[in-house]
């Protein structure tokens, strides 16, 4: 029962199972009854979905006119008189309901009080059924003790009457239910608190909860819980599961069994299977694969099943001349000829062996249940055997013009026939032998081949390298080797150098020379690097040599400044340098609006003149743009509003470093380094570069005496001779922005390798003299200048690393 409806003068309320017990009575009760004194008159409780009433101590409650002192069941139609109120028990839409009638709804006629002894106990199921003790609140229970006189006749009559009344009560209050089983003949048992009766295939039971069990031989018992309500003609169904059956599989020989696709063991066998159809597959060595269906009856029944297996063998008969040869089928000995044997169907390799005769082999197609005959097979005499060896080994062997392998080689030959054996090897004279062998004879023939030699002179540097011929060490280079006239692999090795490899074929009477100079890995890489590259806009860059030198100038050098301290530098990372300075045309591909301006009446803005009036930041931006055009990573990155070098340096376009500029400017070859662009001494060599000359003395205060280069200001790039490395205007024309931050002096404690200059600074280096300079100090290649602002005599030259 999920809820209870209580109708009273104040309205209708619904109570859930968790609200029980409900107190009925005066003030303080859940349901307040008009005219009741304060406190509880009675409790209405719930036990196993059944309502009952429990009077409170010293309060009078009438149940259908009978005073009650203990818990009493309630059913639809019952009337309770509690105090001055009446409670009617009923049902509304299958929900129990209690209607309260009290003084607030009109006068109530009190029912006559029926004594306890006046009722026949057991007639009313509300009295007859025991109620399990439900504890609401503690209180004494008055015990009633009565005296009586024992009269047997009256007692028997009373007992009989009670039985009759109980039976009648059961019949008139019971519900008829039906229980259907599958199979229909199953035995049905109903278990519950109250008795049940089977009548005409149905059962009479009181409403309530029961357990129904069905059983039948060969089936698993079925058991279920049911709830019987007061509704008529209720039916319940139970289905019993049939027990498995035993399938006895009978086969003529052992077979692997698979049932419904799953391995089940080896037949013959008994297997327990669920009732129904099953697919059984059998696999055995001598029978064809079998698959069939079998219907298992189940219910513990034992079924014998013997499938008709189809033999998977045929009979093979073999005879031979002479007889007595051993027969092998699939490599297994089956007997000696003549023989008939059962052979599994299929393509079978068979072999006959007999001492003193050649083995005989063939394949035979065996069909199931059929006969096959082979023979008589005439066994041949055994072949003779020849083992050919040569010095050196690896020579080619031909028998009667047919190639048979390389020495050492084991050859079978037909007996009693002359065979011509020819042994050849490149670089050696061929050898021929005629051989006849008897049947079954075995012989070894060894031959020494005569070499054909030629001379190979090995010339290599470094002289302490090692020479290997065909993987064998042959000593140092600068020797002549006498080798057979076949192709040899020559290898010259030295740790720290790249191996030299070649192949050569000596020729008799024709000396040959193998000559090489081993290179280090770096030298090899540089050797493979293009000497010249070109940008998409046509700028040419040359690969510079690597090495080391002392940059700066000695203290006593005329014109030396304090910022020219000497220090050792080394270049290990290959780099390219542009042949010419960046022109106005080159720069305007990046910034079309740029103008280099004029000087006096001379233009600085012609297309082939070097770009000027750009600061270091503009030069860095141009290098990054050029890297982007060529698909290279940038060499500079933005740090706020300024560009700074990338660390570590990429192979993108950039300006020359301080050390690189001085290295390529002063380089003269053979370990010599220049002091000036034209050489090591003054005066300025004629037509050696664009400096402040006498043609510019009206605009420039100091000029080179008696020198005229033909240009007042900047000249077109490449108009003057290139230096030793092929670079134009490395001195003169315009000075060039360098990559480095400027510092007066650099730490000179140890050799700087591929130096990129100081990590930070405020101004940048400027290297090289310009068209405005003429002093000894400025024309020297070790002179260093600095700045950050644009000037009309400062441009740039591009460079980048190879890798």
Short mmCIF file of N, CA and C in Angstrom, two decimals, residues 329-494:
data_model
loop_
_atom_site.label_atom_id
_atom_site.label_comp_id
_atom_site.label_asym_id
_atom_site.label_seq_id
_atom_site.Cartn_x
_atom_site.Cartn_y
_atom_site.Cartn_z
N UNK A 329 56.41 -42.12 -48.39
CA UNK A 329 55.31 -41.22 -48.76
C UNK A 329 55.34 -40.06 -47.76
N UNK A 330 55.44 -38.84 -48.27
CA UNK A 330 55.57 -37.65 -47.41
C UNK A 330 56.74 -37.81 -46.45
N UNK A 331 57.80 -38.50 -46.91
CA UNK A 331 58.98 -38.69 -46.08
C UNK A 331 58.85 -39.80 -45.06
N UNK A 332 57.71 -40.51 -45.02
CA UNK A 332 57.48 -41.58 -44.04
C UNK A 332 57.61 -42.93 -44.73
N UNK A 333 58.38 -43.83 -44.14
CA UNK A 333 58.58 -45.16 -44.72
C UNK A 333 57.28 -45.95 -44.60
N UNK A 334 56.82 -46.51 -45.77
CA UNK A 334 55.56 -47.29 -45.76
C UNK A 334 55.77 -48.76 -46.10
N UNK A 335 57.00 -49.18 -46.38
CA UNK A 335 57.27 -50.58 -46.71
C UNK A 335 58.19 -50.68 -47.91
N UNK A 336 58.31 -51.89 -48.50
CA UNK A 336 59.18 -52.11 -49.66
C UNK A 336 58.36 -52.66 -50.81
N UNK A 337 58.84 -52.40 -52.01
CA UNK A 337 58.11 -52.84 -53.22
C UNK A 337 58.29 -54.34 -53.42
N UNK A 338 57.26 -54.99 -54.00
CA UNK A 338 55.95 -54.43 -54.37
C UNK A 338 55.09 -54.19 -53.11
N UNK A 339 54.24 -53.14 -53.17
CA UNK A 339 53.49 -52.77 -51.97
C UNK A 339 52.19 -52.11 -52.38
N UNK A 340 51.13 -52.34 -51.59
CA UNK A 340 49.86 -51.62 -51.69
C UNK A 340 49.61 -51.01 -50.33
N UNK A 341 49.35 -49.71 -50.29
CA UNK A 341 49.17 -49.01 -49.01
C UNK A 341 48.05 -47.99 -49.13
N UNK A 342 47.34 -47.82 -48.03
CA UNK A 342 46.30 -46.79 -47.98
C UNK A 342 46.98 -45.44 -47.75
N UNK A 343 46.72 -44.49 -48.64
CA UNK A 343 47.38 -43.18 -48.61
C UNK A 343 46.31 -42.09 -48.53
N UNK A 344 46.53 -41.12 -47.67
CA UNK A 344 45.59 -40.00 -47.54
C UNK A 344 45.47 -39.27 -48.87
N UNK A 345 44.22 -38.90 -49.22
CA UNK A 345 43.95 -38.25 -50.50
C UNK A 345 44.72 -36.94 -50.62
N UNK A 346 45.08 -36.59 -51.86
CA UNK A 346 45.81 -35.36 -52.13
C UNK A 346 47.03 -35.63 -52.98
N UNK A 347 47.78 -34.55 -53.23
CA UNK A 347 49.01 -34.68 -54.01
C UNK A 347 50.13 -35.11 -53.06
N UNK A 348 50.66 -36.33 -53.25
CA UNK A 348 51.63 -36.90 -52.30
C UNK A 348 52.97 -37.15 -52.99
N UNK A 349 54.08 -36.63 -52.40
CA UNK A 349 55.39 -36.96 -52.93
C UNK A 349 55.79 -38.37 -52.48
N UNK A 350 56.24 -39.19 -53.43
CA UNK A 350 56.69 -40.54 -53.07
C UNK A 350 58.13 -40.69 -53.53
N UNK A 351 58.88 -41.58 -52.87
CA UNK A 351 60.29 -41.78 -53.18
C UNK A 351 60.62 -43.27 -53.03
N UNK A 352 61.46 -43.77 -53.96
CA UNK A 352 61.94 -45.14 -53.88
C UNK A 352 63.44 -45.10 -53.64
N UNK A 353 63.89 -45.89 -52.64
CA UNK A 353 65.32 -45.95 -52.33
C UNK A 353 65.77 -47.41 -52.28
N UNK A 354 66.92 -47.63 -52.92
CA UNK A 354 67.50 -48.97 -52.91
C UNK A 354 69.01 -48.80 -52.99
N UNK A 355 69.70 -49.45 -52.10
CA UNK A 355 71.15 -49.34 -52.05
C UNK A 355 71.76 -49.75 -53.38
N UNK A 356 72.70 -48.93 -53.88
CA UNK A 356 73.35 -49.22 -55.15
C UNK A 356 72.63 -48.65 -56.34
N UNK A 357 71.52 -47.96 -56.12
CA UNK A 357 70.75 -47.38 -57.22
C UNK A 357 70.41 -45.92 -56.87
N UNK A 358 70.12 -45.12 -57.90
CA UNK A 358 69.75 -43.73 -57.69
C UNK A 358 68.34 -43.66 -57.08
N UNK A 359 68.13 -42.79 -56.14
CA UNK A 359 66.77 -42.59 -55.63
C UNK A 359 65.86 -42.11 -56.76
N UNK A 360 64.56 -42.51 -56.64
CA UNK A 360 63.58 -42.11 -57.66
C UNK A 360 62.44 -41.41 -56.94
N UNK A 361 62.02 -40.23 -57.45
CA UNK A 361 60.99 -39.44 -56.78
C UNK A 361 59.97 -38.96 -57.79
N UNK A 362 58.73 -38.84 -57.34
CA UNK A 362 57.64 -38.27 -58.15
C UNK A 362 56.51 -37.86 -57.22
N UNK A 363 55.52 -37.18 -57.78
CA UNK A 363 54.29 -36.83 -57.04
C UNK A 363 53.15 -37.64 -57.60
N UNK A 364 52.28 -38.14 -56.73
CA UNK A 364 51.12 -38.95 -57.14
C UNK A 364 49.87 -38.29 -56.58
N UNK A 365 48.84 -38.14 -57.45
CA UNK A 365 47.56 -37.59 -57.01
C UNK A 365 46.68 -38.74 -56.53
N UNK A 366 46.43 -38.79 -55.21
CA UNK A 366 45.60 -39.83 -54.61
C UNK A 366 44.19 -39.30 -54.44
N UNK A 367 43.21 -40.06 -54.95
CA UNK A 367 41.80 -39.68 -54.80
C UNK A 367 41.13 -40.61 -53.80
N UNK A 368 40.23 -40.05 -53.00
CA UNK A 368 39.55 -40.82 -51.97
C UNK A 368 38.78 -41.98 -52.59
N UNK A 369 38.92 -43.16 -51.94
CA UNK A 369 38.18 -44.38 -52.31
C UNK A 369 38.55 -44.90 -53.70
N UNK A 370 39.69 -44.44 -54.25
CA UNK A 370 40.10 -44.93 -55.56
C UNK A 370 41.49 -45.56 -55.44
N UNK A 371 41.84 -46.36 -56.49
CA UNK A 371 43.13 -47.03 -56.52
C UNK A 371 44.05 -46.31 -57.50
N UNK A 372 45.35 -46.26 -57.16
CA UNK A 372 46.36 -45.69 -58.06
C UNK A 372 47.53 -46.66 -58.13
N UNK A 373 48.11 -46.80 -59.34
CA UNK A 373 49.21 -47.75 -59.54
C UNK A 373 50.41 -47.00 -60.12
N UNK A 374 51.59 -47.27 -59.57
CA UNK A 374 52.83 -46.68 -60.06
C UNK A 374 53.82 -47.83 -60.28
N UNK A 375 54.39 -47.88 -61.50
CA UNK A 375 55.40 -48.89 -61.76
C UNK A 375 55.02 -49.84 -62.88
N UNK A 376 55.90 -50.77 -63.18
CA UNK A 376 57.17 -50.94 -62.45
C UNK A 376 58.17 -49.81 -62.77
N UNK A 377 58.82 -49.28 -61.71
CA UNK A 377 59.80 -48.22 -61.83
C UNK A 377 61.18 -48.85 -61.97
N UNK A 378 61.89 -48.51 -63.07
CA UNK A 378 63.23 -49.03 -63.27
C UNK A 378 64.23 -48.09 -62.59
N UNK A 379 64.83 -48.56 -61.53
CA UNK A 379 65.79 -47.75 -60.78
C UNK A 379 67.11 -47.68 -61.51
N UNK A 380 67.65 -46.46 -61.65
CA UNK A 380 68.91 -46.26 -62.38
C UNK A 380 70.12 -46.40 -61.48
N UNK A 381 71.25 -46.61 -62.13
CA UNK A 381 72.49 -46.68 -61.38
C UNK A 381 72.81 -45.31 -60.78
N UNK A 382 73.52 -45.24 -59.66
CA UNK A 382 73.78 -43.95 -59.02
C UNK A 382 74.77 -43.11 -59.82
N UNK A 383 74.58 -41.77 -59.74
CA UNK A 383 75.51 -40.86 -60.41
C UNK A 383 76.86 -40.90 -59.72
N UNK A 384 77.86 -40.48 -60.46
CA UNK A 384 79.18 -40.29 -59.86
C UNK A 384 79.22 -38.87 -59.28
N UNK A 385 80.22 -38.58 -58.43
CA UNK A 385 80.28 -37.32 -57.70
C UNK A 385 81.68 -36.73 -57.85
N UNK A 386 81.71 -35.43 -58.25
CA UNK A 386 82.99 -34.75 -58.44
C UNK A 386 82.98 -33.48 -57.59
N UNK A 387 84.03 -33.34 -56.76
CA UNK A 387 84.21 -32.12 -55.96
C UNK A 387 85.35 -31.34 -56.59
N UNK A 388 85.08 -30.08 -57.01
CA UNK A 388 86.08 -29.26 -57.68
C UNK A 388 86.49 -28.14 -56.72
N UNK A 389 87.82 -28.03 -56.49
CA UNK A 389 88.38 -26.97 -55.67
C UNK A 389 89.40 -26.20 -56.50
N UNK A 390 89.61 -24.93 -56.14
CA UNK A 390 90.59 -24.13 -56.88
C UNK A 390 91.32 -23.20 -55.93
N UNK A 391 92.48 -22.76 -56.36
CA UNK A 391 93.29 -21.77 -55.63
C UNK A 391 93.60 -20.63 -56.59
N UNK A 392 93.04 -19.45 -56.45
CA UNK A 392 92.14 -19.06 -55.37
C UNK A 392 90.74 -19.63 -55.56
N UNK A 393 89.95 -19.63 -54.45
CA UNK A 393 88.58 -20.12 -54.51
C UNK A 393 87.71 -19.08 -55.22
N UNK A 394 86.46 -19.48 -55.47
CA UNK A 394 85.51 -18.58 -56.12
C UNK A 394 85.58 -18.60 -57.63
N UNK A 395 86.23 -19.58 -58.21
CA UNK A 395 86.31 -19.69 -59.66
C UNK A 395 85.03 -20.31 -60.21
N UNK A 396 84.67 -19.96 -61.45
CA UNK A 396 83.47 -20.49 -62.09
C UNK A 396 83.78 -21.85 -62.71
N UNK A 397 82.85 -22.82 -62.52
CA UNK A 397 83.03 -24.19 -63.01
C UNK A 397 81.94 -24.49 -64.03
N UNK A 398 82.36 -24.96 -65.22
CA UNK A 398 81.42 -25.39 -66.26
C UNK A 398 81.72 -26.84 -66.61
N UNK A 399 80.68 -27.62 -66.82
CA UNK A 399 80.82 -29.02 -67.21
C UNK A 399 80.16 -29.18 -68.56
N UNK A 400 80.97 -29.52 -69.57
CA UNK A 400 80.48 -29.68 -70.95
C UNK A 400 79.72 -28.44 -71.40
N UNK A 401 80.24 -27.25 -71.02
CA UNK A 401 79.65 -25.98 -71.44
C UNK A 401 78.50 -25.49 -70.58
N UNK A 402 78.14 -26.24 -69.53
CA UNK A 402 77.03 -25.84 -68.66
C UNK A 402 77.58 -25.37 -67.32
N UNK A 403 77.24 -24.14 -66.90
CA UNK A 403 77.73 -23.59 -65.65
C UNK A 403 77.17 -24.40 -64.48
N UNK A 404 78.05 -24.80 -63.52
CA UNK A 404 77.61 -25.64 -62.40
C UNK A 404 77.93 -25.02 -61.04
N UNK A 405 78.45 -23.77 -60.99
CA UNK A 405 78.69 -23.13 -59.70
C UNK A 405 80.12 -22.64 -59.57
N UNK A 406 80.46 -22.17 -58.32
CA UNK A 406 81.80 -21.66 -58.03
C UNK A 406 82.50 -22.55 -57.02
N UNK A 407 83.82 -22.63 -57.20
CA UNK A 407 84.61 -23.48 -56.30
C UNK A 407 84.62 -22.91 -54.88
N UNK A 408 84.64 -23.84 -53.88
CA UNK A 408 84.52 -25.30 -54.00
C UNK A 408 83.07 -25.68 -54.32
N UNK A 409 82.90 -26.68 -55.22
CA UNK A 409 81.57 -27.07 -55.64
C UNK A 409 81.49 -28.59 -55.74
N UNK A 410 80.33 -29.16 -55.35
CA UNK A 410 80.08 -30.61 -55.38
C UNK A 410 79.11 -30.89 -56.52
N UNK A 411 79.54 -31.68 -57.53
CA UNK A 411 78.75 -31.87 -58.76
C UNK A 411 78.44 -33.35 -58.94
N UNK A 412 77.19 -33.66 -59.33
CA UNK A 412 76.83 -35.02 -59.72
C UNK A 412 76.99 -35.16 -61.23
N UNK A 413 77.66 -36.25 -61.65
CA UNK A 413 77.90 -36.47 -63.08
C UNK A 413 77.37 -37.84 -63.49
N UNK A 414 76.95 -37.93 -64.74
CA UNK A 414 76.53 -39.23 -65.26
C UNK A 414 77.76 -40.13 -65.35
N UNK A 415 77.64 -41.38 -64.91
CA UNK A 415 78.81 -42.27 -64.91
C UNK A 415 79.18 -42.76 -66.31
N UNK A 416 80.43 -43.18 -66.44
CA UNK A 416 80.94 -43.84 -67.64
C UNK A 416 80.85 -42.95 -68.88
N UNK A 417 80.88 -41.62 -68.69
CA UNK A 417 80.87 -40.68 -69.81
C UNK A 417 81.99 -39.67 -69.56
N UNK A 418 82.72 -39.27 -70.63
CA UNK A 418 83.78 -38.28 -70.51
C UNK A 418 83.16 -36.89 -70.38
N UNK A 419 83.63 -36.14 -69.39
CA UNK A 419 83.13 -34.78 -69.15
C UNK A 419 84.30 -33.80 -69.22
N UNK A 420 84.08 -32.64 -69.87
CA UNK A 420 85.10 -31.59 -69.96
C UNK A 420 84.82 -30.56 -68.87
N UNK A 421 85.75 -30.41 -67.92
CA UNK A 421 85.60 -29.49 -66.79
C UNK A 421 86.45 -28.26 -67.08
N UNK A 422 85.83 -27.04 -67.10
CA UNK A 422 86.54 -25.79 -67.35
C UNK A 422 86.36 -24.90 -66.12
N UNK A 423 87.51 -24.39 -65.58
CA UNK A 423 87.50 -23.52 -64.40
C UNK A 423 88.07 -22.16 -64.80
N UNK A 424 87.28 -21.09 -64.56
CA UNK A 424 87.71 -19.74 -64.96
C UNK A 424 87.49 -18.77 -63.80
N UNK A 425 88.36 -17.73 -63.79
CA UNK A 425 88.21 -16.66 -62.80
C UNK A 425 88.82 -15.40 -63.39
N UNK A 426 88.12 -14.24 -63.31
CA UNK A 426 88.69 -13.01 -63.87
C UNK A 426 90.06 -12.72 -63.26
N UNK A 427 91.04 -12.37 -64.13
CA UNK A 427 92.39 -12.08 -63.67
C UNK A 427 93.28 -13.30 -63.65
N UNK A 428 92.72 -14.46 -64.02
CA UNK A 428 93.50 -15.70 -64.01
C UNK A 428 93.29 -16.44 -65.33
N UNK A 429 94.30 -17.25 -65.71
CA UNK A 429 94.16 -18.10 -66.89
C UNK A 429 93.23 -19.25 -66.57
N UNK A 430 92.41 -19.64 -67.55
CA UNK A 430 91.45 -20.73 -67.33
C UNK A 430 92.19 -22.07 -67.29
N UNK A 431 91.56 -23.07 -66.61
CA UNK A 431 92.13 -24.43 -66.51
C UNK A 431 91.07 -25.42 -67.00
N UNK A 432 91.50 -26.45 -67.74
CA UNK A 432 90.57 -27.44 -68.30
C UNK A 432 91.04 -28.83 -67.94
N UNK A 433 90.06 -29.70 -67.58
CA UNK A 433 90.35 -31.11 -67.29
C UNK A 433 89.25 -31.96 -67.91
N UNK A 434 89.64 -33.15 -68.46
CA UNK A 434 88.68 -34.14 -68.95
C UNK A 434 88.59 -35.26 -67.93
N UNK A 435 87.37 -35.62 -67.50
CA UNK A 435 87.18 -36.57 -66.41
C UNK A 435 86.10 -37.56 -66.79
N UNK A 436 86.35 -38.87 -66.49
CA UNK A 436 85.35 -39.93 -66.63
C UNK A 436 85.28 -40.65 -65.28
N UNK A 437 84.07 -40.83 -64.73
CA UNK A 437 83.87 -41.46 -63.42
C UNK A 437 82.96 -42.67 -63.57
N UNK A 438 83.22 -43.68 -62.76
CA UNK A 438 82.37 -44.87 -62.74
C UNK A 438 81.13 -44.60 -61.91
N UNK A 439 80.12 -45.47 -62.06
CA UNK A 439 78.86 -45.32 -61.32
C UNK A 439 79.16 -45.35 -59.82
N UNK A 440 78.65 -44.34 -59.13
CA UNK A 440 78.81 -44.28 -57.69
C UNK A 440 80.17 -43.80 -57.24
N UNK A 441 81.10 -43.52 -58.19
CA UNK A 441 82.44 -43.09 -57.81
C UNK A 441 82.41 -41.64 -57.34
N UNK A 442 83.25 -41.32 -56.35
CA UNK A 442 83.40 -39.97 -55.83
C UNK A 442 84.86 -39.56 -55.93
N UNK A 443 85.12 -38.31 -56.48
CA UNK A 443 86.49 -37.88 -56.67
C UNK A 443 86.58 -36.37 -56.41
N UNK A 444 87.77 -35.93 -55.95
CA UNK A 444 88.03 -34.50 -55.74
C UNK A 444 89.10 -34.05 -56.72
N UNK A 445 88.83 -32.93 -57.44
CA UNK A 445 89.77 -32.37 -58.41
C UNK A 445 90.18 -30.98 -57.93
N UNK A 446 91.47 -30.77 -57.63
CA UNK A 446 91.98 -29.48 -57.17
C UNK A 446 92.82 -28.85 -58.27
N UNK A 447 92.62 -27.53 -58.49
CA UNK A 447 93.31 -26.81 -59.56
C UNK A 447 93.92 -25.53 -59.00
N UNK A 448 95.12 -25.20 -59.45
CA UNK A 448 95.76 -23.93 -59.09
C UNK A 448 95.75 -23.05 -60.33
N UNK A 449 95.08 -21.89 -60.24
CA UNK A 449 94.94 -21.00 -61.38
C UNK A 449 96.14 -20.06 -61.46
N UNK A 450 96.61 -19.78 -62.67
CA UNK A 450 97.73 -18.87 -62.90
C UNK A 450 97.21 -17.46 -63.10
N UNK A 451 97.69 -16.51 -62.28
CA UNK A 451 97.20 -15.14 -62.33
C UNK A 451 97.74 -14.35 -63.50
N UNK A 452 96.96 -13.36 -63.94
CA UNK A 452 97.36 -12.36 -64.95
C UNK A 452 97.46 -11.05 -64.19
N UNK A 453 98.64 -10.42 -64.12
CA UNK A 453 98.88 -9.29 -63.23
C UNK A 453 99.07 -7.99 -64.00
N UNK A 454 98.74 -6.89 -63.28
CA UNK A 454 99.02 -5.54 -63.74
C UNK A 454 99.50 -4.72 -62.57
N UNK A 455 100.05 -3.52 -62.83
CA UNK A 455 100.61 -2.69 -61.78
C UNK A 455 99.74 -1.44 -61.57
N UNK A 456 99.49 -1.14 -60.25
CA UNK A 456 98.72 0.04 -59.86
C UNK A 456 99.58 0.84 -58.89
N UNK A 457 99.92 2.09 -59.25
CA UNK A 457 100.69 2.97 -58.37
C UNK A 457 99.72 3.76 -57.51
N UNK A 458 99.93 3.76 -56.20
CA UNK A 458 99.07 4.47 -55.25
C UNK A 458 99.81 5.72 -54.79
N UNK A 459 99.25 6.89 -55.03
CA UNK A 459 99.81 8.17 -54.58
C UNK A 459 98.75 8.88 -53.75
N UNK A 460 99.06 9.20 -52.47
CA UNK A 460 98.04 9.82 -51.60
C UNK A 460 98.71 10.66 -50.54
N UNK A 461 98.01 11.69 -50.08
CA UNK A 461 98.38 12.52 -48.93
C UNK A 461 97.20 12.54 -47.96
N UNK A 462 97.45 12.49 -46.67
CA UNK A 462 98.75 12.46 -45.99
C UNK A 462 99.48 11.14 -46.23
N UNK A 463 100.78 11.18 -46.08
CA UNK A 463 101.60 10.02 -46.40
C UNK A 463 101.44 8.89 -45.41
N UNK A 464 100.90 9.18 -44.20
CA UNK A 464 100.74 8.11 -43.21
C UNK A 464 99.36 7.48 -43.25
N UNK A 465 98.63 7.71 -44.33
CA UNK A 465 97.33 7.03 -44.49
C UNK A 465 97.57 5.54 -44.76
N UNK A 466 96.50 4.75 -44.79
CA UNK A 466 96.60 3.30 -45.01
C UNK A 466 95.80 2.91 -46.24
N UNK A 467 96.35 1.95 -47.00
CA UNK A 467 95.73 1.51 -48.25
C UNK A 467 95.12 0.12 -48.04
N UNK A 468 93.87 -0.02 -48.46
CA UNK A 468 93.18 -1.32 -48.40
C UNK A 468 92.78 -1.71 -49.81
N UNK A 469 93.05 -2.99 -50.15
CA UNK A 469 92.66 -3.54 -51.45
C UNK A 469 91.69 -4.68 -51.18
N UNK A 470 90.48 -4.53 -51.68
CA UNK A 470 89.43 -5.53 -51.46
C UNK A 470 89.28 -5.83 -49.97
N UNK A 471 89.42 -4.78 -49.14
CA UNK A 471 89.22 -4.92 -47.71
C UNK A 471 90.44 -5.38 -46.94
N UNK A 472 91.54 -5.70 -47.63
CA UNK A 472 92.75 -6.17 -46.98
C UNK A 472 93.79 -5.05 -46.92
N UNK A 473 94.37 -4.84 -45.72
CA UNK A 473 95.37 -3.79 -45.55
C UNK A 473 96.62 -4.14 -46.38
N UNK A 474 97.09 -3.14 -47.20
CA UNK A 474 98.26 -3.36 -48.04
C UNK A 474 99.37 -2.35 -47.74
N UNK A 475 99.29 -1.63 -46.59
CA UNK A 475 100.36 -0.72 -46.20
C UNK A 475 100.03 0.73 -46.47
N UNK A 476 101.09 1.58 -46.49
CA UNK A 476 100.95 3.02 -46.69
C UNK A 476 100.84 3.33 -48.18
N UNK A 477 100.37 4.54 -48.50
CA UNK A 477 100.33 4.93 -49.93
C UNK A 477 101.73 5.20 -50.47
N UNK A 478 101.79 5.72 -51.69
CA UNK A 478 103.05 6.01 -52.38
C UNK A 478 103.86 4.72 -52.59
N UNK A 479 103.16 3.69 -53.12
CA UNK A 479 103.78 2.42 -53.47
C UNK A 479 103.10 1.89 -54.73
N UNK A 480 103.72 0.90 -55.37
CA UNK A 480 103.15 0.28 -56.56
C UNK A 480 102.74 -1.15 -56.20
N UNK A 481 101.46 -1.47 -56.47
CA UNK A 481 100.92 -2.78 -56.15
C UNK A 481 100.80 -3.62 -57.42
N UNK A 482 101.17 -4.91 -57.31
CA UNK A 482 101.00 -5.86 -58.41
C UNK A 482 99.74 -6.67 -58.13
N UNK A 483 98.70 -6.45 -58.93
CA UNK A 483 97.39 -7.05 -58.68
C UNK A 483 96.95 -7.83 -59.90
N UNK A 484 96.15 -8.89 -59.65
CA UNK A 484 95.60 -9.68 -60.76
C UNK A 484 94.64 -8.81 -61.55
N UNK A 485 94.51 -9.14 -62.84
CA UNK A 485 93.75 -8.30 -63.77
C UNK A 485 92.25 -8.52 -63.62
N UNK A 486 91.75 -8.17 -62.46
CA UNK A 486 90.31 -8.16 -62.23
C UNK A 486 89.98 -6.91 -61.43
N UNK A 487 88.75 -6.53 -61.36
CA UNK A 487 88.37 -5.29 -60.69
C UNK A 487 88.62 -5.39 -59.19
N UNK A 488 89.32 -4.37 -58.65
CA UNK A 488 89.63 -4.33 -57.22
C UNK A 488 89.06 -3.04 -56.62
N UNK A 489 88.64 -3.13 -55.36
CA UNK A 489 88.18 -1.95 -54.61
C UNK A 489 89.36 -1.39 -53.84
N UNK A 490 89.73 -0.16 -54.15
CA UNK A 490 90.84 0.53 -53.48
C UNK A 490 90.24 1.52 -52.49
N UNK A 491 90.76 1.48 -51.25
CA UNK A 491 90.27 2.39 -50.21
C UNK A 491 91.47 2.93 -49.44
N UNK A 492 91.49 4.26 -49.25
CA UNK A 492 92.56 4.92 -48.51
C UNK A 492 91.93 5.60 -47.30
N UNK A 493 92.45 5.25 -46.09
CA UNK A 493 91.82 5.71 -44.86
C UNK A 493 92.84 6.39 -43.96
N UNK A 494 92.32 7.35 -43.15
CA UNK A 494 93.10 7.95 -42.06
C UNK A 494 92.09 8.56 -41.09
#
